[in-house]
Short mmCIF file of C-alpha atoms and ligand atoms in Angstrom, two decimals:
data_model
loop_
_atom_site.label_atom_id
_atom_site.label_comp_id
_atom_site.label_asym_id
_atom_site.label_seq_id
_atom_site.Cartn_x
_atom_site.Cartn_y
_atom_site.Cartn_z
CA MET A 1 11.17 14.88 -15.12
CA ASN A 2 12.68 17.71 -13.10
CA ARG A 3 13.54 19.54 -16.32
CA LEU A 4 9.99 19.03 -17.59
CA PHE A 5 8.54 20.57 -14.42
CA ARG A 6 10.22 23.87 -15.30
CA PHE A 7 8.04 24.30 -18.39
CA TRP A 8 4.77 26.22 -17.75
CA TRP A 9 2.78 23.62 -19.69
CA PHE A 10 3.88 20.63 -17.60
CA PRO A 11 1.95 18.95 -16.03
CA LEU A 12 -0.86 21.38 -16.99
CA LEU A 13 -1.21 19.84 -20.46
CA LEU A 14 -1.61 16.35 -18.97
CA GLN A 15 -4.23 17.66 -16.54
CA VAL A 16 -6.20 19.21 -19.41
CA ILE A 17 -6.05 15.89 -21.30
CA THR A 18 -7.23 13.92 -18.24
CA LEU A 19 -10.02 16.46 -17.71
CA VAL A 20 -11.25 15.95 -21.30
CA VAL A 21 -11.05 12.14 -20.85
CA PHE A 22 -12.85 12.44 -17.51
CA VAL A 23 -15.73 14.36 -19.14
CA LEU A 24 -15.94 11.82 -22.01
CA LEU A 25 -16.09 8.98 -19.46
CA ILE A 26 -18.95 10.72 -17.66
CA VAL A 27 -20.85 11.18 -20.95
CA ASP A 28 -20.34 7.53 -21.95
CA GLY A 29 -21.42 6.29 -18.52
CA PHE A 30 -24.63 8.33 -18.65
CA ALA A 31 -25.60 6.49 -21.86
CA ALA A 32 -25.84 3.07 -20.14
CA ASP A 33 -28.28 2.50 -17.31
CA THR A 34 -29.99 -0.55 -15.83
CA ASN A 35 -31.70 -1.68 -12.64
CA ASN A 36 -31.12 -5.35 -13.48
CA MET A 37 -28.06 -6.36 -11.43
CA ALA A 38 -27.45 -9.58 -13.42
CA PHE A 39 -27.28 -7.46 -16.59
CA ALA A 40 -25.13 -4.86 -14.78
CA LYS A 41 -22.52 -7.54 -14.02
CA ILE A 42 -21.91 -7.83 -17.78
CA LEU A 43 -22.55 -4.19 -18.63
CA ARG A 44 -19.84 -3.03 -16.22
CA ASN A 45 -17.29 -4.63 -18.55
CA THR A 46 -18.87 -3.79 -21.91
CA ASN A 47 -19.44 -0.08 -21.21
CA LEU A 48 -16.14 1.55 -22.17
CA ALA A 49 -16.26 4.22 -19.45
CA ASN A 50 -17.03 1.73 -16.70
CA LEU A 51 -14.36 -0.65 -18.01
CA ILE A 52 -11.72 2.09 -18.00
CA VAL A 53 -12.64 3.64 -14.63
CA TRP A 54 -12.93 0.52 -12.46
CA SER A 55 -10.75 -2.04 -14.24
CA TYR A 56 -7.86 0.13 -15.45
CA TRP A 57 -7.84 3.69 -14.15
CA TRP A 58 -8.37 2.77 -10.47
CA PRO A 59 -5.85 -0.14 -10.48
CA VAL A 60 -3.30 2.05 -12.29
CA ILE A 61 -3.69 4.77 -9.63
CA ILE A 62 -2.88 2.19 -6.93
CA ILE A 63 0.04 0.65 -8.83
CA SER A 64 1.50 4.09 -9.55
CA ALA A 65 1.20 5.21 -5.90
CA ILE A 66 3.10 2.14 -4.68
CA PHE A 67 5.91 2.41 -7.23
CA LEU A 68 6.10 6.14 -7.94
CA GLY A 69 4.33 7.98 -5.12
CA ARG A 70 1.37 10.30 -5.64
CA ILE A 71 2.04 10.67 -9.34
CA TRP A 72 -1.68 10.48 -10.11
CA CYS A 73 -2.12 13.80 -8.24
CA MET A 74 0.32 15.34 -10.74
CA VAL A 75 -2.06 14.72 -13.65
CA CYS A 76 -5.34 14.79 -11.73
CA PRO A 77 -7.99 17.03 -13.33
CA MET A 78 -9.48 17.69 -9.91
CA GLU A 79 -6.26 19.40 -8.78
CA LEU A 80 -6.53 21.66 -11.81
CA LEU A 81 -10.19 22.54 -11.18
CA THR A 82 -9.85 23.11 -7.45
CA SER A 83 -6.77 25.32 -7.81
CA LEU A 84 -8.48 27.39 -10.55
CA ALA A 85 -11.62 27.74 -8.42
CA ALA A 86 -9.52 28.76 -5.40
CA ARG A 87 -8.07 31.70 -7.39
CA VAL A 88 -11.51 33.33 -7.61
CA GLY A 89 -13.09 31.84 -4.47
CA LEU A 90 -13.50 32.94 -0.85
CA LYS A 91 -10.12 31.55 0.25
CA TYR A 92 -11.24 30.50 3.75
CA LYS A 93 -8.64 28.77 5.88
CA PRO A 94 -9.82 25.20 6.68
CA ASN A 95 -10.53 24.68 10.38
CA GLY A 96 -8.96 22.01 12.60
CA PHE A 97 -11.57 19.39 11.81
CA VAL A 98 -11.07 19.74 8.04
CA ARG A 99 -7.30 19.59 8.52
CA SER A 100 -7.57 16.47 10.70
CA GLY A 101 -8.08 14.22 7.65
CA TRP A 102 -11.34 12.78 9.00
CA ILE A 103 -13.30 14.05 5.99
CA ILE A 104 -11.10 11.91 3.70
CA THR A 105 -11.77 8.83 5.85
CA LEU A 106 -15.52 9.50 6.03
CA PHE A 107 -15.75 10.32 2.30
CA TYR A 108 -14.02 7.02 1.47
CA ILE A 109 -16.28 5.06 3.83
CA VAL A 110 -19.41 6.61 2.29
CA ILE A 111 -18.22 5.71 -1.22
CA LEU A 112 -17.37 2.14 -0.14
CA PHE A 113 -20.44 1.41 1.98
CA VAL A 114 -23.10 3.40 0.12
CA GLY A 115 -21.67 4.00 -3.34
CA ILE A 116 -20.19 0.58 -4.08
CA HIS A 117 -21.92 -1.88 -1.75
CA THR A 118 -25.38 -0.31 -1.73
CA LEU A 119 -25.77 1.61 -5.01
CA SER A 120 -23.36 -0.45 -7.15
CA ILE A 121 -21.64 2.55 -8.73
CA HIS A 122 -18.93 0.14 -9.90
CA ARG A 123 -21.42 -1.91 -11.91
CA VAL A 124 -23.99 0.54 -13.30
CA PRO A 125 -22.29 3.04 -15.64
CA PHE A 126 -25.04 5.66 -15.20
CA ARG A 127 -24.53 5.67 -11.42
CA MET A 128 -20.75 5.77 -11.88
CA SER A 129 -21.17 8.94 -13.95
CA ILE A 130 -23.27 10.56 -11.24
CA TYR A 131 -20.48 9.73 -8.78
CA LEU A 132 -17.76 11.17 -11.03
CA LEU A 133 -19.83 14.30 -11.67
CA ALA A 134 -20.42 14.69 -7.91
CA LEU A 135 -16.65 14.41 -7.38
CA LEU A 136 -15.93 17.09 -9.98
CA THR A 137 -18.63 19.36 -8.52
CA SER A 138 -17.39 18.94 -4.95
CA THR A 139 -13.85 19.77 -6.14
CA VAL A 140 -15.04 23.07 -7.57
CA ILE A 141 -17.26 23.92 -4.57
CA VAL A 142 -14.44 23.22 -2.10
CA GLY A 143 -12.11 25.29 -4.29
CA LEU A 144 -14.56 28.19 -4.27
CA ILE A 145 -14.89 28.12 -0.47
CA PHE A 146 -11.44 27.24 0.82
CA ARG A 147 -7.93 28.43 0.11
CA ARG A 148 -5.47 26.75 -2.26
CA ASN A 149 -5.51 22.93 -2.55
CA THR A 150 -7.76 22.22 0.43
CA PHE A 151 -9.61 19.55 -1.58
CA CYS A 152 -6.41 17.66 -2.45
CA ALA A 153 -4.96 17.88 1.06
CA TYR A 154 -7.95 17.28 3.28
CA ILE A 155 -11.00 16.07 1.32
CA CYS A 156 -10.10 13.93 -1.71
CA PRO A 157 -11.40 10.42 -0.88
CA VAL A 158 -8.26 8.70 -2.18
CA GLY A 159 -5.89 11.03 -0.32
CA HIS A 160 -5.05 8.64 2.52
CA LEU A 161 -4.76 5.63 0.22
CA LEU A 162 -2.28 7.36 -2.09
CA GLY A 163 -0.40 8.94 0.82
CA LEU A 164 0.03 5.70 2.77
CA TYR A 165 0.94 3.56 -0.26
CA ALA A 166 3.35 6.26 -1.48
CA ARG A 167 5.42 5.54 1.66
CA LEU A 168 6.63 2.40 -0.14
CA ALA A 169 7.81 4.16 -3.30
CA PRO A 170 11.46 4.42 -4.33
CA PHE A 171 11.01 8.04 -5.49
CA GLY A 172 10.25 11.11 -3.46
CA TRP A 173 10.06 14.89 -3.51
CA SER A 174 12.79 16.78 -1.71
CA THR A 175 15.42 19.40 -2.32
CA GLY A 176 18.80 18.84 -3.91
CA ASN A 177 20.89 20.98 -1.58
CA MET A 178 19.73 21.96 1.89
CA LEU A 179 22.37 24.70 2.11
CA ILE A 180 20.73 26.60 -0.74
CA CYS A 181 17.36 26.53 1.05
CA ARG A 182 18.99 27.68 4.30
CA ARG A 183 20.52 30.64 2.54
CA CYS A 184 17.38 31.36 0.51
CA LYS A 185 16.04 34.88 1.05
CA ASP A 186 12.73 34.79 -0.85
CA HIS A 187 11.36 31.33 0.11
CA SER A 188 9.20 31.50 -2.98
CA CYS A 189 8.12 27.88 -2.54
CA THR A 190 6.20 28.74 0.64
CA ALA A 191 5.59 32.49 0.28
CA SER A 192 1.91 33.42 0.45
CA ALA A 193 2.55 36.15 -2.15
CA ASN A 194 2.86 33.32 -4.72
CA ALA A 195 -0.13 31.32 -3.50
CA TYR A 196 -2.31 32.02 -6.52
CA VAL A 197 0.23 32.53 -9.30
CA PHE A 198 -1.07 30.56 -12.29
CA GLN A 199 2.11 28.53 -12.85
CA GLY A 200 4.78 28.76 -10.15
CA ARG A 201 2.63 28.75 -7.01
CA SER A 202 3.97 28.26 -3.54
CA CYS A 203 2.95 24.87 -2.16
CA GLY A 204 -0.83 24.49 -2.15
CA VAL A 205 -0.85 21.79 0.53
CA ASP A 206 1.23 23.76 3.03
CA LEU A 207 4.43 21.75 2.67
CA ASP A 208 7.87 23.26 2.90
CA PRO A 209 9.89 21.55 0.14
CA ALA A 210 13.05 22.12 2.17
CA HIS A 211 11.67 19.96 4.98
CA ILE A 212 9.62 17.24 3.31
CA ASP A 213 10.47 14.00 5.07
CA ASP A 214 8.10 11.58 3.34
CA ASN A 215 5.80 11.04 0.37
CA THR A 216 2.52 11.14 2.28
CA ASN A 217 1.31 14.62 1.37
CA CYS A 218 3.26 15.85 -1.66
CA LEU A 219 1.11 16.01 -4.81
CA LEU A 220 4.15 16.00 -7.12
CA CYS A 221 2.56 19.02 -8.80
CA GLY A 222 5.96 20.61 -9.44
CA GLN A 223 4.72 24.10 -8.61
CA CYS A 224 7.54 24.64 -6.10
CA ILE A 225 10.13 23.91 -8.79
CA LYS A 226 8.60 26.61 -10.98
CA SER A 227 8.28 28.96 -8.05
CA CYS A 228 11.89 28.43 -6.96
CA ASP A 229 12.99 28.78 -10.60
CA HIS A 230 11.02 31.92 -11.48
CA ASN A 231 12.20 33.76 -8.40
CA ASN A 232 15.79 32.76 -8.78
CA PRO A 233 17.91 35.66 -7.60
CA GLY A 234 20.93 34.24 -9.35
CA ILE A 235 21.93 31.62 -6.83
CA GLU A 236 23.56 28.56 -8.32
CA GLY A 237 21.62 25.35 -7.72
CA ARG A 238 18.11 26.70 -8.10
CA PRO A 239 15.54 25.41 -8.73
CA ASN A 240 16.36 23.30 -5.73
CA PRO A 241 13.28 21.05 -5.26
CA GLY A 242 12.82 17.96 -7.37
CA TRP A 243 11.70 14.40 -7.69
CA PHE A 244 14.57 12.15 -6.63
CA VAL A 245 15.31 8.45 -6.36
CA ARG A 246 15.36 7.18 -2.77
CA PRO A 247 15.72 3.71 -1.20
CA TRP A 248 12.75 1.39 -1.51
CA PHE A 249 10.39 1.52 1.52
CA LYS A 250 12.33 4.45 3.02
CA ASP A 251 9.23 6.18 4.35
CA ILE A 252 7.61 3.08 5.81
CA PHE A 253 10.90 2.15 7.51
CA ALA A 254 10.96 5.64 9.03
CA LEU A 255 8.11 4.27 11.22
CA LYS A 256 6.10 7.51 11.22
CA PRO A 257 2.83 6.79 13.08
CA MET A 258 -0.48 7.28 11.36
CA THR A 259 -2.95 9.95 12.46
CA ALA A 260 -6.23 8.77 13.97
CA ALA A 261 -8.03 9.42 10.67
CA GLN A 262 -5.39 7.49 8.71
CA THR A 263 -5.53 4.61 11.21
CA VAL A 264 -9.30 4.17 10.83
CA PHE A 265 -8.91 4.45 7.07
CA CYS A 266 -6.16 1.81 7.11
CA LEU A 267 -8.31 -0.50 9.23
CA VAL A 268 -11.23 -0.28 6.79
CA VAL A 269 -8.99 -0.83 3.76
CA SER A 270 -7.33 -3.82 5.46
CA GLY A 271 -10.78 -5.43 5.46
CA PHE A 272 -11.57 -4.24 1.96
CA VAL A 273 -8.51 -5.91 0.39
CA VAL A 274 -9.41 -9.19 2.10
CA TYR A 275 -12.84 -8.93 0.48
CA GLU A 276 -11.33 -7.99 -2.89
CA LEU A 277 -9.04 -11.04 -3.02
CA PHE A 278 -11.02 -13.65 -1.12
CA THR A 279 -14.13 -13.16 -3.28
CA GLU A 280 -12.09 -14.05 -6.38
CA TRP A 281 -12.18 -17.74 -5.36
CA ASN A 282 -15.55 -19.38 -4.69
CA VAL A 283 -14.32 -21.34 -1.66
CA THR A 284 -13.04 -18.30 0.27
CA LYS A 285 -15.89 -16.18 -1.08
CA GLY A 286 -18.39 -18.54 0.56
CA LEU A 287 -16.45 -18.56 3.85
CA LEU A 288 -16.02 -14.78 3.95
CA LEU A 289 -19.62 -13.95 3.09
CA TRP A 290 -21.07 -16.54 5.49
CA LEU A 291 -21.15 -14.11 8.41
CA PRO A 292 -22.67 -11.04 6.68
CA ASP A 293 -25.14 -13.24 4.78
CA ASN A 294 -26.31 -14.86 8.00
CA ILE A 295 -26.57 -11.54 9.80
CA ASN A 296 -28.66 -10.23 6.92
CA MET A 297 -30.82 -13.38 7.04
CA LEU A 298 -31.35 -13.04 10.80
CA LEU A 299 -32.30 -9.39 10.46
CA GLY A 300 -34.49 -10.03 7.41
CA THR A 301 -32.53 -7.46 5.37
CA GLU A 302 -31.37 -9.77 2.53
CA ASN A 303 -33.18 -7.99 -0.27
CA THR A 304 -33.31 -4.48 1.13
CA TRP A 305 -31.05 -1.49 0.54
CA SER A 306 -29.50 -1.99 4.00
CA HIS A 307 -28.09 -5.40 2.93
CA GLY A 308 -24.96 -3.71 1.51
CA LEU A 309 -24.48 -1.56 4.59
CA ILE A 310 -24.63 -4.55 6.94
CA LYS A 311 -22.23 -6.48 4.70
CA SER A 312 -19.83 -3.52 4.65
CA LEU A 313 -20.02 -3.03 8.40
CA THR A 314 -19.25 -6.70 8.99
CA LEU A 315 -16.44 -7.07 6.46
CA PHE A 316 -14.77 -3.67 6.61
CA VAL A 317 -15.18 -2.78 10.29
CA ILE A 318 -15.97 -5.73 12.59
CA LEU A 319 -13.71 -8.38 10.98
CA PRO A 320 -10.68 -6.07 10.57
CA ILE A 321 -11.04 -4.90 14.19
CA LEU A 322 -10.90 -8.55 15.29
CA VAL A 323 -7.88 -9.23 13.06
CA TRP A 324 -6.07 -6.14 14.40
CA LEU A 325 -6.95 -6.94 18.01
CA LEU A 326 -5.69 -10.53 17.90
CA PRO A 327 -1.92 -9.75 17.87
CA TYR A 328 -2.48 -6.91 20.34
CA GLY A 329 -4.53 -9.10 22.71
CA LEU A 330 -1.94 -11.89 22.63
CA PHE A 331 0.89 -9.41 23.19
CA ARG A 332 -0.88 -7.98 26.25
CA SER A 333 -1.78 -11.44 27.53
CA VAL A 334 1.91 -12.42 27.72
CA GLY A 335 2.72 -9.27 29.68
CA GLY A 336 3.58 -6.87 26.84
CA LYS A 337 3.10 -3.18 27.58
CA LEU A 338 1.62 -1.03 24.81
CA SER A 339 -1.44 1.21 24.78
CA ILE A 340 -4.12 0.35 22.27
CA GLU A 341 -3.79 3.80 20.63
CA GLU A 342 -0.06 3.21 20.15
CA PHE A 343 -0.67 -0.24 18.72
CA PHE A 344 -3.21 1.00 16.20
CA SER A 345 -1.37 4.12 15.05
CA VAL A 346 2.24 2.85 15.28
CA PHE A 347 2.08 -0.90 14.68
CA GLY A 348 -0.83 -0.40 12.26
CA ILE A 349 1.70 0.73 9.63
CA ALA A 350 2.85 -2.92 9.41
CA PHE A 351 -0.44 -3.69 7.65
CA ILE A 352 0.33 -1.22 4.83
CA PRO A 353 2.86 -3.33 2.83
CA ILE A 354 0.54 -6.36 2.91
CA MET A 355 -2.50 -4.31 1.96
CA ALA A 356 -0.53 -2.76 -0.89
CA ALA A 357 0.58 -6.20 -2.09
CA ALA A 358 -3.01 -7.49 -1.97
CA HIS A 359 -4.20 -4.41 -3.84
CA LEU A 360 -1.53 -5.03 -6.50
CA VAL A 361 -2.63 -8.66 -6.87
CA LYS A 362 -6.23 -7.52 -7.30
CA ALA A 363 -5.09 -4.95 -9.87
CA LEU A 364 -3.28 -7.72 -11.78
CA LEU A 365 -6.34 -9.98 -11.69
CA LYS A 366 -8.68 -7.22 -12.76
CA THR A 367 -6.69 -5.64 -15.56
CA THR A 368 -5.80 -8.98 -17.14
CA SER A 369 -9.22 -10.61 -16.77
CA ARG A 370 -10.85 -7.77 -18.72
CA ILE A 371 -8.62 -8.13 -21.80
CA PRO A 372 -11.29 -9.95 -23.90
CA TYR A 373 -13.73 -7.05 -23.48
CA TRP A 374 -11.49 -4.63 -25.40
CA GLU A 375 -12.40 -6.29 -28.72
CA ASN A 376 -15.85 -4.69 -28.72
CA ALA A 377 -15.16 -1.72 -26.47
CA PHE A 378 -14.62 0.84 -29.24
CA THR A 379 -17.22 -0.47 -31.73
CA ASP A 380 -19.90 -0.36 -29.00
CA PRO A 381 -18.64 2.06 -26.31
CA VAL A 382 -22.04 2.28 -24.62
CA GLY A 383 -21.93 -1.50 -24.24
CA VAL A 384 -25.65 -2.28 -23.94
CA GLU A 385 -25.78 -4.27 -27.22
CA SER A 386 -22.59 -6.16 -26.39
CA ALA A 387 -23.89 -7.03 -22.92
CA ARG A 388 -27.15 -8.35 -24.43
CA GLY A 389 -25.14 -10.35 -26.97
CA ILE A 390 -23.00 -11.92 -24.24
CA LEU A 391 -26.07 -12.79 -22.16
CA ASP A 392 -28.00 -14.40 -25.06
CA LYS A 393 -24.73 -16.02 -26.29
CA SER A 394 -24.89 -14.38 -29.74
CA LEU A 395 -21.58 -12.68 -28.88
CA GLN A 396 -18.61 -14.83 -27.91
CA LEU A 397 -15.69 -13.28 -26.04
CA ALA A 398 -12.15 -14.28 -26.99
CA PRO A 399 -10.41 -16.54 -24.42
CA LEU A 400 -7.86 -15.06 -22.02
CA PRO A 401 -4.27 -15.07 -23.33
CA ALA A 402 -2.37 -18.27 -22.45
CA TRP A 403 0.29 -16.35 -20.44
CA ARG A 404 -2.28 -14.78 -18.17
CA ASP A 405 -2.84 -17.46 -15.52
CA PRO A 406 0.77 -18.55 -14.90
CA ALA A 407 2.03 -14.96 -15.00
CA VAL A 408 -0.62 -13.75 -12.54
CA THR A 409 0.04 -16.68 -10.19
CA VAL A 410 3.80 -16.12 -10.07
CA MET A 411 3.52 -12.34 -9.73
CA SER A 412 0.82 -12.63 -7.03
CA LEU A 413 2.98 -14.91 -4.91
CA VAL A 414 6.04 -12.69 -5.34
CA LEU A 415 4.04 -9.59 -4.38
CA VAL A 416 2.44 -11.16 -1.30
CA PHE A 417 5.73 -12.55 -0.02
CA CYS A 418 7.38 -9.14 -0.59
CA GLY A 419 4.54 -7.54 1.40
CA ILE A 420 5.04 -10.03 4.24
CA ALA A 421 8.82 -9.47 4.23
CA VAL A 422 8.52 -5.66 4.36
CA SER A 423 5.88 -5.88 7.09
CA THR A 424 8.15 -8.21 9.10
CA VAL A 425 11.02 -5.71 8.84
CA VAL A 426 8.66 -2.94 10.00
CA ILE A 427 7.65 -5.00 13.05
CA ARG A 428 11.29 -5.81 13.78
CA LYS A 429 12.24 -2.12 13.66
CA LEU A 430 9.22 -1.17 15.77
CA THR A 431 9.90 -3.78 18.45
CA MET A 432 13.50 -2.55 18.69
CA THR A 433 12.59 1.13 18.97
CA GLN A 434 9.11 1.40 20.46
CA LEU A 435 8.64 -1.35 23.03
CA ARG A 436 9.26 -0.86 26.72
CA SER A 437 8.74 -4.55 27.56
CA PRO A 438 11.31 -7.30 26.86
CA GLU A 439 11.57 -8.17 23.19
CA CYS A 440 10.88 -11.86 23.80
CA ARG A 441 7.20 -10.96 24.27
CA ALA A 442 7.02 -9.29 20.88
CA TRP A 443 6.43 -12.55 19.00
CA ALA A 444 2.68 -11.88 19.10
CA LEU A 445 3.15 -8.70 17.05
CA TYR A 446 4.69 -10.73 14.24
CA LEU A 447 1.21 -12.16 13.74
CA ILE A 448 0.50 -9.06 11.63
CA PRO A 449 2.70 -10.33 8.78
CA GLY A 450 2.29 -13.96 9.86
CA LEU A 451 -1.47 -14.16 10.20
CA TYR A 452 -2.74 -11.35 8.01
CA GLY A 453 -0.10 -11.69 5.28
CA GLY A 454 -0.03 -15.47 5.66
CA ALA A 455 -3.77 -15.67 4.97
CA PHE A 456 -3.26 -14.05 1.55
CA ALA A 457 -0.31 -16.31 0.77
CA VAL A 458 -2.21 -19.48 1.75
CA VAL A 459 -5.31 -18.50 -0.21
CA ILE A 460 -3.32 -17.66 -3.35
CA CYS A 461 -1.36 -20.93 -3.08
CA LEU A 462 -4.48 -23.07 -2.58
CA TRP A 463 -6.49 -21.25 -5.23
CA ARG A 464 -3.86 -20.87 -7.93
CA LEU A 465 -1.61 -23.92 -7.44
CA PHE A 466 -3.93 -26.75 -6.38
S1 SF4 B 1 13.10 25.31 -2.50
FE1 SF4 B 1 13.84 27.13 -3.59
S2 SF4 B 1 12.43 28.78 -2.96
FE2 SF4 B 1 12.17 27.08 -1.49
S3 SF4 B 1 13.52 27.58 0.20
FE3 SF4 B 1 14.67 26.23 -1.18
S4 SF4 B 1 15.77 27.60 -2.57
FE4 SF4 B 1 14.17 28.84 -1.55
S1 SF4 B 2 6.01 20.25 -2.23
FE1 SF4 B 2 6.08 21.05 -4.34
S2 SF4 B 2 5.52 19.29 -5.64
FE2 SF4 B 2 4.88 18.80 -3.52
S3 SF4 B 2 2.75 19.48 -3.40
FE3 SF4 B 2 4.00 21.17 -2.66
S4 SF4 B 2 4.33 22.46 -4.49
FE4 SF4 B 2 3.63 20.45 -5.21
#
């Protein structure tokens, strides 16, 4: 990989290919529209673009972030567009609010609450295409206004998700030999003179490759390799930056606290993954949706547009806050000393391995359950005829492969128990380094892996094994 990065066409060629695919997906999505939500539930799987975006592309982005780091950013067409736009744009420096990361959190919440749970952009291909087009447009607009990769660093709605999950990955960007960087005269990898070089830019997200200590922000774009390479004044060992193997979970075990924006994001996603997995089984689906359904019934908003917003607020804000507060409240009630800000930003990282495991399980369930739809996906890429055929039973889908259920069950359990184990180690390390009160009171904090992770394990066992 590090040799590939030295070529001018890598990863540019991959970005051009993903851009072409992205445009084709938008075109295909625009061809299939419906206001009938029962029909949309089938159409979302028969429309090729919708099938790829929500059932394969999105899960693959999550899987890749957990195992490889932000490798999606390397091939992302939005990175290409925003950096091209920034070359000819106004090049404003983003202010403190933009740099705080709150726009990423808010952007994600708007997509989740309004896009998915109110407008069903994940079910109606036409609406999905509007969303993708809006994303592309905002990338270009941000590129035209702000300097360098402002969109990737501070606005992209998946930025926090990829950054936090990448802390688990066994690969990371760093430099091979610190001595070479210390002796370096040109610092091409950070020099503003190289900020807008077409291939071989200094870092667009304001990182110093010589001092990267985790995977959170690096886009794996490889520009600093090219920059270090092209400006090599003959020193052995350059290009110095590269993508290297590192111990599993190194970044999460470094216990770096989350920013306020990342913490709120993490809280919302911790509720979202519960929804994603618990709604797969009718028993837990009924239990989980009981509260938002009853709130909607009480308010008389069942069939209005605000139904989705109330459901989102209940499941992705109120319930996760209660789940997060339970270990904290118990810890304080037995005399533990820890401010609530510290608990959320520092101990909140213990939720990440379990959330990642739950996201992986959902990715497994989704990608494998959609296998039968591929049979007709290329003969009818728009998917309207296939959806009608499935509804009136003139089109029969092939059954799921026989290996699917046992394989998914085993892998789900392994993933969830790995998530619980990593989270437990994080809590152990945190209680040893962060707590001022005696460790014997820290048992309550182990409820993060025990209660939150345990809930996933119990549900998967009951659902899949009994
Ligand atoms: S990565 Fe390369 S350009 Fe950057 S400081 Fe090190 S040697 Fe210099
Ligand atoms: S450190 Fe290098 S690879 Fe990472 S984002 Fe910056 S330029 Fe790209």
